[in-house]
Amino acid sequence: PAAGADSFASYILPGFTLGWFVVAGMMRLLRSGMLEVLDSEYVKLARVKGVGRATLYKYVPDTESAIRSWQEREMARHLVQLRGIATASEAGSRLESVLEAYVNIRRHRHEDAQGLHGADRLAPVEAELRDLVRELIEEDRAAGRARTDVPADQLAAFAVASAGAAPHMPGSNAAKTLAALIVQTLGAHS
């Protein structure tokens, strides 16, 4: 201070005034860092599964690998479930049963579906699913229940891509409706 600088107390108010700008900048930096961490995949997974962040940090040193491993297990479990449905269903309804189950799986939403189920992570699973659907379409073709004017692999790609609309369909019977619509589109035309 220009006047009255006789003790340490006279420096407190000017110190706070000048230091406030530095503190504000540090708070902004801390906030942006915290938001970045809260937006990371392992924190999203923790929220989805109900695991606290502290527990996740304490027991899982490599969270990215843990997330990838969990997702691979979940997607493999879904494929096994869909193959089981195909096997257990009657010949005339296998395709529709598998598509309805897949639509229900796609309707399941996390807080951030793109972060947990981004296109890059779904691609290998969807390729296996397309193979399963293609097999079912070929079975329906042999029985005269599926169209023959379009290759089976293209019809399978269409069916799997169409099921991607599931999260946007409202209503409790949306899965059944969407699956029936896809199967009707794949059906034999006279």
XYZ file of C-alpha atoms in Angstrom:
190
model
C 0.000 0.000 0.000
C 1.090 3.576 -0.680
C 0.153 4.729 2.809
C -0.407 3.030 6.141
C 1.987 0.137 5.588
C 2.950 -0.053 9.244
C 2.073 -3.737 9.825
C 1.455 -7.074 8.114
C -2.344 -6.588 8.444
C -2.219 -3.731 5.944
C -1.155 -6.208 3.224
C -4.060 -8.630 3.681
C -6.749 -6.820 1.641
C -4.433 -5.929 -1.291
C -3.121 -9.519 -1.258
C -6.616 -10.963 -1.491
C -7.545 -8.484 -4.211
C -4.534 -9.291 -6.374
C -4.609 -13.019 -5.613
C -8.272 -13.426 -6.498
C -7.511 -13.448 -10.238
C -4.932 -16.213 -9.809
C -7.325 -18.260 -7.657
C -10.153 -17.812 -10.176
C -7.915 -19.084 -12.999
C -6.830 -22.067 -10.907
C -10.458 -22.854 -10.053
C -11.385 -22.796 -13.759
C -8.489 -25.125 -14.540
C -9.465 -27.469 -11.694
C -13.097 -27.469 -12.817
C -12.258 -28.305 -16.440
C -9.951 -31.108 -15.292
C -12.649 -32.494 -13.021
C -15.259 -32.375 -15.807
C -12.848 -34.224 -18.098
C -12.392 -36.992 -15.533
C -16.132 -37.196 -14.878
C -16.665 -37.566 -18.634
C -14.214 -40.464 -18.906
C -15.482 -43.926 -19.760
C -14.616 -45.600 -16.487
C -16.633 -43.039 -14.507
C -19.586 -43.541 -16.885
C -19.330 -47.292 -16.390
C -19.190 -46.821 -12.630
C -22.372 -44.717 -12.732
C -24.164 -47.218 -14.951
C -23.252 -50.175 -12.757
C -23.676 -48.347 -9.450
C -20.009 -48.639 -8.472
C -18.581 -45.664 -6.650
C -15.632 -43.846 -8.205
C -13.484 -44.413 -5.140
C -14.046 -48.167 -5.352
C -13.210 -48.143 -9.034
C -9.966 -46.188 -8.501
C -8.949 -48.335 -5.548
C -9.407 -51.794 -7.079
C -8.959 -51.272 -10.817
C -5.628 -49.718 -11.765
C -6.203 -49.938 -15.547
C -9.797 -48.818 -15.941
C -9.777 -48.657 -19.749
C -8.873 -52.353 -19.971
C -11.507 -53.198 -17.363
C -14.179 -51.351 -19.339
C -13.191 -52.972 -22.633
C -13.153 -56.415 -20.998
C -16.581 -55.881 -19.408
C -18.044 -54.679 -22.707
C -16.639 -57.660 -24.596
C -18.167 -60.032 -22.031
C -21.542 -58.275 -22.198
C -21.644 -58.274 -25.987
C -20.557 -61.928 -26.143
C -23.314 -62.742 -23.638
C -25.865 -60.969 -25.853
C -24.730 -62.960 -28.892
C -25.014 -66.236 -26.975
C -28.487 -65.165 -25.864
C -29.527 -64.384 -29.460
C -28.133 -67.684 -30.764
C -30.048 -69.479 -27.995
C -33.254 -67.746 -29.019
C -32.665 -68.753 -32.646
C -32.156 -72.369 -31.617
C -35.141 -72.481 -29.263
C -37.613 -70.799 -31.623
C -39.755 -72.570 -34.185
C -38.484 -72.498 -37.762
C -41.059 -69.982 -39.016
C -40.467 -67.469 -36.234
C -36.701 -67.656 -35.589
C -35.828 -64.499 -37.494
C -38.535 -62.423 -35.852
C -37.698 -63.783 -32.378
C -33.997 -62.966 -32.778
C -34.727 -59.503 -34.158
C -37.184 -58.752 -31.351
C -34.626 -59.787 -28.743
C -31.936 -57.696 -30.462
C -34.241 -54.687 -30.629
C -34.846 -55.068 -26.874
C -31.089 -55.150 -26.313
C -30.663 -52.011 -28.414
C -33.462 -50.254 -26.519
C -31.502 -50.638 -23.296
C -29.871 -47.282 -22.686
C -27.002 -46.179 -20.543
C -26.489 -42.554 -19.523
C -24.121 -42.260 -22.458
C -24.844 -44.954 -25.002
C -22.293 -43.610 -27.457
C -19.494 -43.740 -24.896
C -20.255 -47.261 -23.801
C -21.531 -48.674 -27.089
C -19.851 -46.593 -29.765
C -19.844 -47.770 -33.371
C -16.216 -48.899 -33.147
C -17.030 -51.190 -30.238
C -20.228 -52.579 -31.750
C -18.753 -53.304 -35.204
C -17.324 -56.808 -34.496
C -20.462 -57.878 -32.626
C -22.759 -56.537 -35.314
C -20.739 -58.460 -37.926
C -21.415 -61.692 -36.015
C -25.052 -60.698 -35.613
C -25.345 -60.010 -39.353
C -23.986 -63.511 -39.986
C -26.617 -65.005 -37.672
C -29.411 -62.973 -39.294
C -28.114 -63.902 -42.771
C -28.295 -67.584 -41.820
C -31.877 -67.137 -40.626
C -32.802 -65.248 -43.803
C -31.331 -68.049 -45.917
C -33.374 -70.546 -43.895
C -36.517 -68.480 -44.524
C -35.630 -68.235 -48.221
C -35.443 -72.008 -48.470
C -38.939 -72.171 -46.984
C -40.236 -69.407 -49.292
C -40.697 -66.873 -46.471
C -37.983 -64.360 -47.476
C -37.440 -62.280 -50.555
C -34.922 -63.471 -53.122
C -34.432 -60.286 -55.161
C -31.782 -58.921 -52.765
C -28.691 -60.819 -51.553
C -29.065 -62.286 -48.049
C -26.043 -60.406 -46.687
C -27.596 -57.099 -47.764
C -30.908 -58.023 -46.175
C -29.079 -58.962 -42.968
C -27.235 -55.628 -42.972
C -30.559 -53.852 -43.484
C -32.202 -55.763 -40.630
C -29.395 -55.064 -38.140
C -29.171 -51.405 -39.157
C -32.961 -51.019 -38.892
C -32.854 -52.399 -35.355
C -30.612 -49.446 -34.539
C -33.755 -47.295 -34.530
C -34.930 -49.111 -31.399
C -33.785 -46.555 -28.803
C -35.849 -43.885 -30.545
C -39.130 -45.810 -30.564
C -41.502 -45.079 -27.695
C -43.916 -47.560 -26.210
C -43.829 -50.852 -24.385
C -44.424 -52.969 -27.496
C -41.984 -51.056 -29.708
C -39.563 -53.992 -29.923
C -42.259 -56.336 -31.189
C -43.532 -53.729 -33.648
C -40.092 -52.914 -35.044
C -39.097 -56.591 -35.349
C -42.372 -57.388 -37.152
C -41.863 -54.435 -39.493
C -38.332 -55.570 -40.356
C -39.456 -59.161 -40.941
C -42.352 -57.958 -43.095
C -39.886 -55.956 -45.192
C -37.667 -59.022 -45.563
C -40.638 -61.245 -46.429
C -41.245 -62.891 -49.786
C -42.929 -60.724 -52.398
C -45.095 -62.165 -55.120
